[in-house]
mmCIF file with all atom_site columns, C-alpha atoms in Angstrom:
data_model
loop_
_atom_site.group_PDB
_atom_site.id
_atom_site.type_symbol
_atom_site.label_atom_id
_atom_site.label_alt_id
_atom_site.label_comp_id
_atom_site.label_asym_id
_atom_site.label_entity_id
_atom_site.label_seq_id
_atom_site.pdbx_PDB_ins_code
_atom_site.Cartn_x
_atom_site.Cartn_y
_atom_site.Cartn_z
_atom_site.occupancy
_atom_site.B_iso_or_equiv
_atom_site.pdbx_formal_charge
_atom_site.auth_seq_id
_atom_site.auth_comp_id
_atom_site.auth_asym_id
_atom_site.auth_atom_id
_atom_site.pdbx_PDB_model_num
ATOM 1   C CA . MET A 1 1   ? 0.000   0.000  0.000   1.00 71.00 ? 1   MET A CA 1
ATOM 2   C CA . ALA A 1 2   ? 1.265   3.416  -0.942  1.00 78.00 ? 2   ALA A CA 1
ATOM 3   C CA . ASP A 1 3   ? 2.042   6.158  1.526   1.00 86.00 ? 3   ASP A CA 1
ATOM 4   C CA . PRO A 1 4   ? -0.858  8.663  1.703   1.00 83.00 ? 4   PRO A CA 1
ATOM 5   C CA . GLU A 1 5   ? 1.534   11.610 1.389   1.00 88.00 ? 5   GLU A CA 1
ATOM 6   C CA . PHE A 1 6   ? 2.991   10.117 -1.785  1.00 89.00 ? 6   PHE A CA 1
ATOM 7   C CA . LEU A 1 7   ? -0.541  9.653  -3.180  1.00 89.00 ? 7   LEU A CA 1
ATOM 8   C CA . ARG A 1 8   ? -1.367  13.275 -2.328  1.00 88.00 ? 8   ARG A CA 1
ATOM 9   C CA . SER A 1 9   ? 1.761   14.471 -4.123  1.00 87.00 ? 9   SER A CA 1
ATOM 10  C CA . GLN A 1 10  ? 0.642   12.537 -7.217  1.00 87.00 ? 10  GLN A CA 1
ATOM 11  C CA . ARG A 1 11  ? -2.954  13.883 -6.975  1.00 89.00 ? 11  ARG A CA 1
ATOM 12  C CA . THR A 1 12  ? -4.269  10.323 -6.568  1.00 89.00 ? 12  THR A CA 1
ATOM 13  C CA . PHE A 1 13  ? -5.156  10.230 -2.867  1.00 91.00 ? 13  PHE A CA 1
ATOM 14  C CA . ASN A 1 14  ? -8.733  9.116  -2.305  1.00 92.00 ? 14  ASN A CA 1
ATOM 15  C CA . PRO A 1 15  ? -10.096 10.979 0.739   1.00 91.00 ? 15  PRO A CA 1
ATOM 16  C CA . ARG A 1 16  ? -13.250 8.841  0.571   1.00 92.00 ? 16  ARG A CA 1
ATOM 17  C CA . SER A 1 17  ? -11.523 5.458  0.569   1.00 91.00 ? 17  SER A CA 1
ATOM 18  C CA . GLU A 1 18  ? -13.920 4.174  3.213   1.00 93.00 ? 18  GLU A CA 1
ATOM 19  C CA . LYS A 1 19  ? -16.713 4.326  0.600   1.00 94.00 ? 19  LYS A CA 1
ATOM 20  C CA . VAL A 1 20  ? -14.946 1.760  -1.606  1.00 94.00 ? 20  VAL A CA 1
ATOM 21  C CA . ARG A 1 21  ? -16.660 -1.593 -1.063  1.00 93.00 ? 21  ARG A CA 1
ATOM 22  C CA . ALA A 1 22  ? -15.630 -3.406 -4.238  1.00 92.00 ? 22  ALA A CA 1
ATOM 23  C CA . PRO A 1 23  ? -14.536 -6.995 -3.451  1.00 89.00 ? 23  PRO A CA 1
ATOM 24  C CA . ARG A 1 24  ? -11.009 -6.552 -4.839  1.00 89.00 ? 24  ARG A CA 1
ATOM 25  C CA . PHE A 1 25  ? -10.321 -3.759 -2.389  1.00 89.00 ? 25  PHE A CA 1
ATOM 26  C CA . SER A 1 26  ? -11.648 -5.551 0.672   1.00 83.00 ? 26  SER A CA 1
ATOM 27  C CA . GLU A 1 27  ? -9.975  -8.963 0.391   1.00 79.00 ? 27  GLU A CA 1
ATOM 28  C CA . PRO A 1 28  ? -7.938  -9.962 3.455   1.00 74.00 ? 28  PRO A CA 1
ATOM 29  C CA . ASP A 1 29  ? -4.160  -9.641 3.164   1.00 71.00 ? 29  ASP A CA 1
ATOM 30  C CA . GLN A 1 30  ? -4.665  -7.248 0.276   1.00 68.00 ? 30  GLN A CA 1
ATOM 31  C CA . SER A 1 31  ? -1.374  -5.700 -0.724  1.00 74.00 ? 31  SER A CA 1
ATOM 32  C CA . PHE A 1 32  ? -2.017  -4.740 -4.343  1.00 85.00 ? 32  PHE A CA 1
ATOM 33  C CA . PHE A 1 33  ? -5.441  -3.073 -4.493  1.00 90.00 ? 33  PHE A CA 1
ATOM 34  C CA . ASP A 1 34  ? -5.410  0.118  -2.432  1.00 92.00 ? 34  ASP A CA 1
ATOM 35  C CA . SER A 1 35  ? -8.694  1.984  -1.921  1.00 92.00 ? 35  SER A CA 1
ATOM 36  C CA . ARG A 1 36  ? -6.670  5.097  -0.995  1.00 93.00 ? 36  ARG A CA 1
ATOM 37  C CA . ASP A 1 37  ? -5.300  5.255  -4.585  1.00 94.00 ? 37  ASP A CA 1
ATOM 38  C CA . LYS A 1 38  ? -8.083  7.034  -6.474  1.00 95.00 ? 38  LYS A CA 1
ATOM 39  C CA . ALA A 1 39  ? -6.567  6.369  -9.909  1.00 95.00 ? 39  ALA A CA 1
ATOM 40  C CA . GLN A 1 40  ? -6.474  2.647  -9.178  1.00 94.00 ? 40  GLN A CA 1
ATOM 41  C CA . VAL A 1 41  ? -10.060 2.708  -7.884  1.00 96.00 ? 41  VAL A CA 1
ATOM 42  C CA . LYS A 1 42  ? -11.222 4.533  -11.023 1.00 97.00 ? 42  LYS A CA 1
ATOM 43  C CA . TYR A 1 43  ? -9.417  2.071  -13.287 1.00 97.00 ? 43  TYR A CA 1
ATOM 44  C CA . GLU A 1 44  ? -10.929 -0.927 -11.525 1.00 96.00 ? 44  GLU A CA 1
ATOM 45  C CA . MET A 1 45  ? -14.362 0.695  -11.645 1.00 97.00 ? 45  MET A CA 1
ATOM 46  C CA . LEU A 1 46  ? -14.072 1.109  -15.424 1.00 97.00 ? 46  LEU A CA 1
ATOM 47  C CA . ARG A 1 47  ? -12.705 -2.395 -15.874 1.00 97.00 ? 47  ARG A CA 1
ATOM 48  C CA . SER A 1 48  ? -15.505 -3.934 -13.823 1.00 96.00 ? 48  SER A CA 1
ATOM 49  C CA . ALA A 1 49  ? -18.167 -2.281 -15.968 1.00 97.00 ? 49  ALA A CA 1
ATOM 50  C CA . LEU A 1 50  ? -16.535 -2.386 -19.385 1.00 96.00 ? 50  LEU A CA 1
ATOM 51  C CA . VAL A 1 51  ? -14.679 -5.721 -19.269 1.00 96.00 ? 51  VAL A CA 1
ATOM 52  C CA . ASP A 1 52  ? -16.619 -7.728 -16.684 1.00 96.00 ? 52  ASP A CA 1
ATOM 53  C CA . HIS A 1 53  ? -19.923 -6.234 -17.932 1.00 97.00 ? 53  HIS A CA 1
ATOM 54  C CA . GLN A 1 54  ? -21.229 -5.444 -14.456 1.00 97.00 ? 54  GLN A CA 1
ATOM 55  C CA . PRO A 1 55  ? -24.003 -2.829 -14.173 1.00 97.00 ? 55  PRO A CA 1
ATOM 56  C CA . VAL A 1 56  ? -22.679 0.723  -14.102 1.00 97.00 ? 56  VAL A CA 1
ATOM 57  C CA . ALA A 1 57  ? -24.809 1.804  -11.137 1.00 96.00 ? 57  ALA A CA 1
ATOM 58  C CA . THR A 1 58  ? -23.582 -1.132 -9.039  1.00 96.00 ? 58  THR A CA 1
ATOM 59  C CA . VAL A 1 59  ? -19.943 -0.724 -10.030 1.00 97.00 ? 59  VAL A CA 1
ATOM 60  C CA . ALA A 1 60  ? -19.980 3.026  -9.398  1.00 97.00 ? 60  ALA A CA 1
ATOM 61  C CA . GLU A 1 61  ? -21.498 2.597  -5.932  1.00 97.00 ? 61  GLU A CA 1
ATOM 62  C CA . GLU A 1 62  ? -19.076 -0.205 -4.990  1.00 96.00 ? 62  GLU A CA 1
ATOM 63  C CA . HIS A 1 63  ? -16.157 2.043  -5.921  1.00 97.00 ? 63  HIS A CA 1
ATOM 64  C CA . GLY A 1 64  ? -17.476 5.066  -4.031  1.00 96.00 ? 64  GLY A CA 1
ATOM 65  C CA . PHE A 1 65  ? -18.642 7.094  -7.038  1.00 96.00 ? 65  PHE A CA 1
ATOM 66  C CA . SER A 1 66  ? -21.966 8.162  -8.498  1.00 95.00 ? 66  SER A CA 1
ATOM 67  C CA . ARG A 1 67  ? -23.210 6.849  -11.828 1.00 96.00 ? 67  ARG A CA 1
ATOM 68  C CA . ILE A 1 68  ? -22.711 10.336 -13.319 1.00 96.00 ? 68  ILE A CA 1
ATOM 69  C CA . ARG A 1 69  ? -19.126 10.422 -12.067 1.00 95.00 ? 69  ARG A CA 1
ATOM 70  C CA . PHE A 1 70  ? -18.557 6.995  -13.654 1.00 96.00 ? 70  PHE A CA 1
ATOM 71  C CA . TYR A 1 71  ? -19.397 8.431  -17.070 1.00 96.00 ? 71  TYR A CA 1
ATOM 72  C CA . GLN A 1 72  ? -17.179 11.455 -16.454 1.00 95.00 ? 72  GLN A CA 1
ATOM 73  C CA . VAL A 1 73  ? -14.260 9.179  -15.519 1.00 95.00 ? 73  VAL A CA 1
ATOM 74  C CA . LYS A 1 74  ? -14.949 7.019  -18.592 1.00 96.00 ? 74  LYS A CA 1
ATOM 75  C CA . ALA A 1 75  ? -14.880 10.082 -20.871 1.00 95.00 ? 75  ALA A CA 1
ATOM 76  C CA . GLN A 1 76  ? -11.632 11.334 -19.318 1.00 94.00 ? 76  GLN A CA 1
ATOM 77  C CA . PHE A 1 77  ? -10.075 7.898  -19.780 1.00 95.00 ? 77  PHE A CA 1
ATOM 78  C CA . GLU A 1 78  ? -11.211 7.734  -23.418 1.00 95.00 ? 78  GLU A CA 1
ATOM 79  C CA . GLN A 1 79  ? -9.823  11.212 -24.116 1.00 94.00 ? 79  GLN A CA 1
ATOM 80  C CA . ARG A 1 80  ? -6.541  11.087 -22.198 1.00 92.00 ? 80  ARG A CA 1
ATOM 81  C CA . GLY A 1 81  ? -5.819  7.432  -21.488 1.00 93.00 ? 81  GLY A CA 1
ATOM 82  C CA . ILE A 1 82  ? -4.468  6.418  -18.100 1.00 92.00 ? 82  ILE A CA 1
ATOM 83  C CA . GLY A 1 83  ? -3.552  10.056 -17.356 1.00 91.00 ? 83  GLY A CA 1
ATOM 84  C CA . GLY A 1 84  ? -7.264  10.865 -17.423 1.00 91.00 ? 84  GLY A CA 1
ATOM 85  C CA . LEU A 1 85  ? -7.655  8.925  -14.183 1.00 93.00 ? 85  LEU A CA 1
ATOM 86  C CA . ILE A 1 86  ? -5.529  11.452 -12.294 1.00 92.00 ? 86  ILE A CA 1
ATOM 87  C CA . ASP A 1 87  ? -7.396  14.469 -10.958 1.00 85.00 ? 87  ASP A CA 1
ATOM 88  C CA . ASP A 1 88  ? -6.632  17.780 -12.607 1.00 78.00 ? 88  ASP A CA 1
ATOM 89  C CA . VAL A 1 89  ? -4.926  20.482 -10.599 1.00 72.00 ? 89  VAL A CA 1
ATOM 90  C CA . PRO A 1 90  ? -7.678  22.395 -8.792  1.00 70.00 ? 90  PRO A CA 1
ATOM 91  C CA . GLY A 1 91  ? -8.322  26.024 -9.528  1.00 65.00 ? 91  GLY A CA 1
ATOM 92  C CA . PRO A 1 92  ? -9.307  28.185 -12.450 1.00 65.00 ? 92  PRO A CA 1
ATOM 93  C CA . LYS A 1 93  ? -8.176  27.139 -15.910 1.00 62.00 ? 93  LYS A CA 1
ATOM 94  C CA . ARG A 1 94  ? -8.303  30.662 -17.354 1.00 62.00 ? 94  ARG A CA 1
ATOM 95  C CA . SER A 1 95  ? -8.320  34.194 -16.102 1.00 65.00 ? 95  SER A CA 1
ATOM 96  C CA . ARG A 1 96  ? -11.752 35.369 -15.015 1.00 71.00 ? 96  ARG A CA 1
ATOM 97  C CA . LYS A 1 97  ? -10.948 39.037 -15.584 1.00 73.00 ? 97  LYS A CA 1
ATOM 98  C CA . LEU A 1 98  ? -10.006 38.816 -19.239 1.00 84.00 ? 98  LEU A CA 1
ATOM 99  C CA . THR A 1 99  ? -13.138 39.398 -21.238 1.00 88.00 ? 99  THR A CA 1
ATOM 100 C CA . PRO A 1 100 ? -12.933 38.889 -25.005 1.00 89.00 ? 100 PRO A CA 1
ATOM 101 C CA . GLU A 1 101 ? -12.695 42.691 -25.340 1.00 92.00 ? 101 GLU A CA 1
ATOM 102 C CA . ILE A 1 102 ? -9.704  42.914 -22.986 1.00 92.00 ? 102 ILE A CA 1
ATOM 103 C CA . SER A 1 103 ? -8.012  39.921 -24.626 1.00 92.00 ? 103 SER A CA 1
ATOM 104 C CA . GLU A 1 104 ? -8.391  41.567 -28.026 1.00 92.00 ? 104 GLU A CA 1
ATOM 105 C CA . PHE A 1 105 ? -7.006  44.817 -26.594 1.00 94.00 ? 105 PHE A CA 1
ATOM 106 C CA . ILE A 1 106 ? -3.916  42.975 -25.313 1.00 93.00 ? 106 ILE A CA 1
ATOM 107 C CA . HIS A 1 107 ? -3.429  41.262 -28.666 1.00 91.00 ? 107 HIS A CA 1
ATOM 108 C CA . HIS A 1 108 ? -3.886  44.552 -30.526 1.00 94.00 ? 108 HIS A CA 1
ATOM 109 C CA . GLN A 1 109 ? -1.340  46.347 -28.338 1.00 94.00 ? 109 GLN A CA 1
ATOM 110 C CA . LYS A 1 110 ? 1.190   43.560 -28.854 1.00 92.00 ? 110 LYS A CA 1
ATOM 111 C CA . ARG A 1 111 ? 0.638   43.594 -32.633 1.00 92.00 ? 111 ARG A CA 1
ATOM 112 C CA . LEU A 1 112 ? 1.111   47.388 -32.712 1.00 94.00 ? 112 LEU A CA 1
ATOM 113 C CA . ASN A 1 113 ? 4.328   47.184 -30.728 1.00 93.00 ? 113 ASN A CA 1
ATOM 114 C CA . PRO A 1 114 ? 5.806   43.668 -30.376 1.00 91.00 ? 114 PRO A CA 1
ATOM 115 C CA . LYS A 1 115 ? 8.461   44.955 -27.940 1.00 93.00 ? 115 LYS A CA 1
ATOM 116 C CA . LEU A 1 116 ? 5.825   46.182 -25.483 1.00 92.00 ? 116 LEU A CA 1
ATOM 117 C CA . SER A 1 117 ? 6.319   44.468 -22.103 1.00 92.00 ? 117 SER A CA 1
ATOM 118 C CA . GLY A 1 118 ? 3.661   42.672 -20.101 1.00 91.00 ? 118 GLY A CA 1
ATOM 119 C CA . ALA A 1 119 ? 3.990   45.337 -17.405 1.00 94.00 ? 119 ALA A CA 1
ATOM 120 C CA . LYS A 1 120 ? 3.362   48.155 -19.889 1.00 95.00 ? 120 LYS A CA 1
ATOM 121 C CA . ILE A 1 121 ? 0.314   46.391 -21.352 1.00 93.00 ? 121 ILE A CA 1
ATOM 122 C CA . MET A 1 122 ? -0.919  45.783 -17.791 1.00 93.00 ? 122 MET A CA 1
ATOM 123 C CA . ASP A 1 123 ? -0.772  49.551 -17.214 1.00 95.00 ? 123 ASP A CA 1
ATOM 124 C CA . LEU A 1 124 ? -2.601  50.205 -20.502 1.00 94.00 ? 124 LEU A CA 1
ATOM 125 C CA . VAL A 1 125 ? -5.375  47.777 -19.508 1.00 93.00 ? 125 VAL A CA 1
ATOM 126 C CA . ALA A 1 126 ? -5.723  49.521 -16.129 1.00 93.00 ? 126 ALA A CA 1
ATOM 127 C CA . ARG A 1 127 ? -5.941  52.963 -17.733 1.00 94.00 ? 127 ARG A CA 1
ATOM 128 C CA . THR A 1 128 ? -8.261  51.907 -20.559 1.00 93.00 ? 128 THR A CA 1
ATOM 129 C CA . PHE A 1 129 ? -10.641 49.591 -18.695 1.00 91.00 ? 129 PHE A CA 1
ATOM 130 C CA . GLY A 1 130 ? -10.145 50.636 -15.066 1.00 91.00 ? 130 GLY A CA 1
ATOM 131 C CA . LEU A 1 131 ? -9.308  47.014 -14.301 1.00 89.00 ? 131 LEU A CA 1
ATOM 132 C CA . LYS A 1 132 ? -6.210  45.766 -12.575 1.00 91.00 ? 132 LYS A CA 1
ATOM 133 C CA . VAL A 1 133 ? -4.803  42.543 -14.033 1.00 90.00 ? 133 VAL A CA 1
ATOM 134 C CA . SER A 1 134 ? -1.456  41.056 -13.149 1.00 91.00 ? 134 SER A CA 1
ATOM 135 C CA . LYS A 1 135 ? 1.561   41.231 -15.410 1.00 92.00 ? 135 LYS A CA 1
ATOM 136 C CA . ARG A 1 136 ? 1.581   37.416 -15.412 1.00 91.00 ? 136 ARG A CA 1
ATOM 137 C CA . THR A 1 137 ? -2.034  37.319 -16.661 1.00 90.00 ? 137 THR A CA 1
ATOM 138 C CA . VAL A 1 138 ? -1.077  39.594 -19.549 1.00 91.00 ? 138 VAL A CA 1
ATOM 139 C CA . GLU A 1 139 ? 1.995   37.467 -20.314 1.00 92.00 ? 139 GLU A CA 1
ATOM 140 C CA . ARG A 1 140 ? -0.120  34.290 -20.319 1.00 89.00 ? 140 ARG A CA 1
ATOM 141 C CA . GLU A 1 141 ? -2.574  35.888 -22.721 1.00 89.00 ? 141 GLU A CA 1
ATOM 142 C CA . ILE A 1 142 ? 0.275   36.907 -25.041 1.00 89.00 ? 142 ILE A CA 1
ATOM 143 C CA . ALA A 1 143 ? 1.700   33.365 -24.882 1.00 89.00 ? 143 ALA A CA 1
ATOM 144 C CA . ARG A 1 144 ? -1.759  31.941 -25.631 1.00 85.00 ? 144 ARG A CA 1
ATOM 145 C CA . MET A 1 145 ? -2.006  34.277 -28.615 1.00 77.00 ? 145 MET A CA 1
ATOM 146 C CA . ASN A 1 146 ? 1.424   33.176 -29.864 1.00 74.00 ? 146 ASN A CA 1
ATOM 147 C CA . THR A 1 147 ? 0.477   29.503 -29.491 1.00 69.00 ? 147 THR A CA 1
ATOM 148 C CA . HIS A 1 148 ? -2.757  30.101 -31.401 1.00 61.00 ? 148 HIS A CA 1
ATOM 149 C CA . ILE A 1 149 ? -0.870  31.860 -34.217 1.00 59.00 ? 149 ILE A CA 1
ATOM 150 C CA . LYS A 1 150 ? 1.648   29.007 -34.517 1.00 58.00 ? 150 LYS A CA 1
ATOM 151 C CA . LYS A 1 151 ? -1.124  26.379 -34.647 1.00 56.00 ? 151 LYS A CA 1
ATOM 152 C CA . ASN A 1 152 ? -3.213  28.205 -37.212 1.00 58.00 ? 152 ASN A CA 1
ATOM 153 C CA . GLY A 1 153 ? -0.404  29.651 -39.297 1.00 53.00 ? 153 GLY A CA 1
#
């Protein structure tokens, strides 16, 4: 069984391990199946339903998940493979302050003067929109713009 701190560092610790009632995880002298390893629990849940053809509702409940969560896990696995079983880093995925108008403003300023720094654009956003955004937010938006340009030619 893995150390809980190691599992936390890998974003695979299952804080609800007591809800896992699947037979594989409750066998005596169990040293391989670890209900505290959420990625392993998710994998076994998928395998039980998709390979062993057990009912989804039953499998989800035995593994401590809802039926809806089963389908979310299945979709993540289909999209990203085994890495889809590891929880994403919590927190926002994009800036909440950057409206499409502000993003376009940043892009326009950078196109007008490619040498303009993130700090200078940050000041321009504050003066133009009365909104304070961090220099790092501006730099991320510029990097996103550059990535988009490279992908789309």
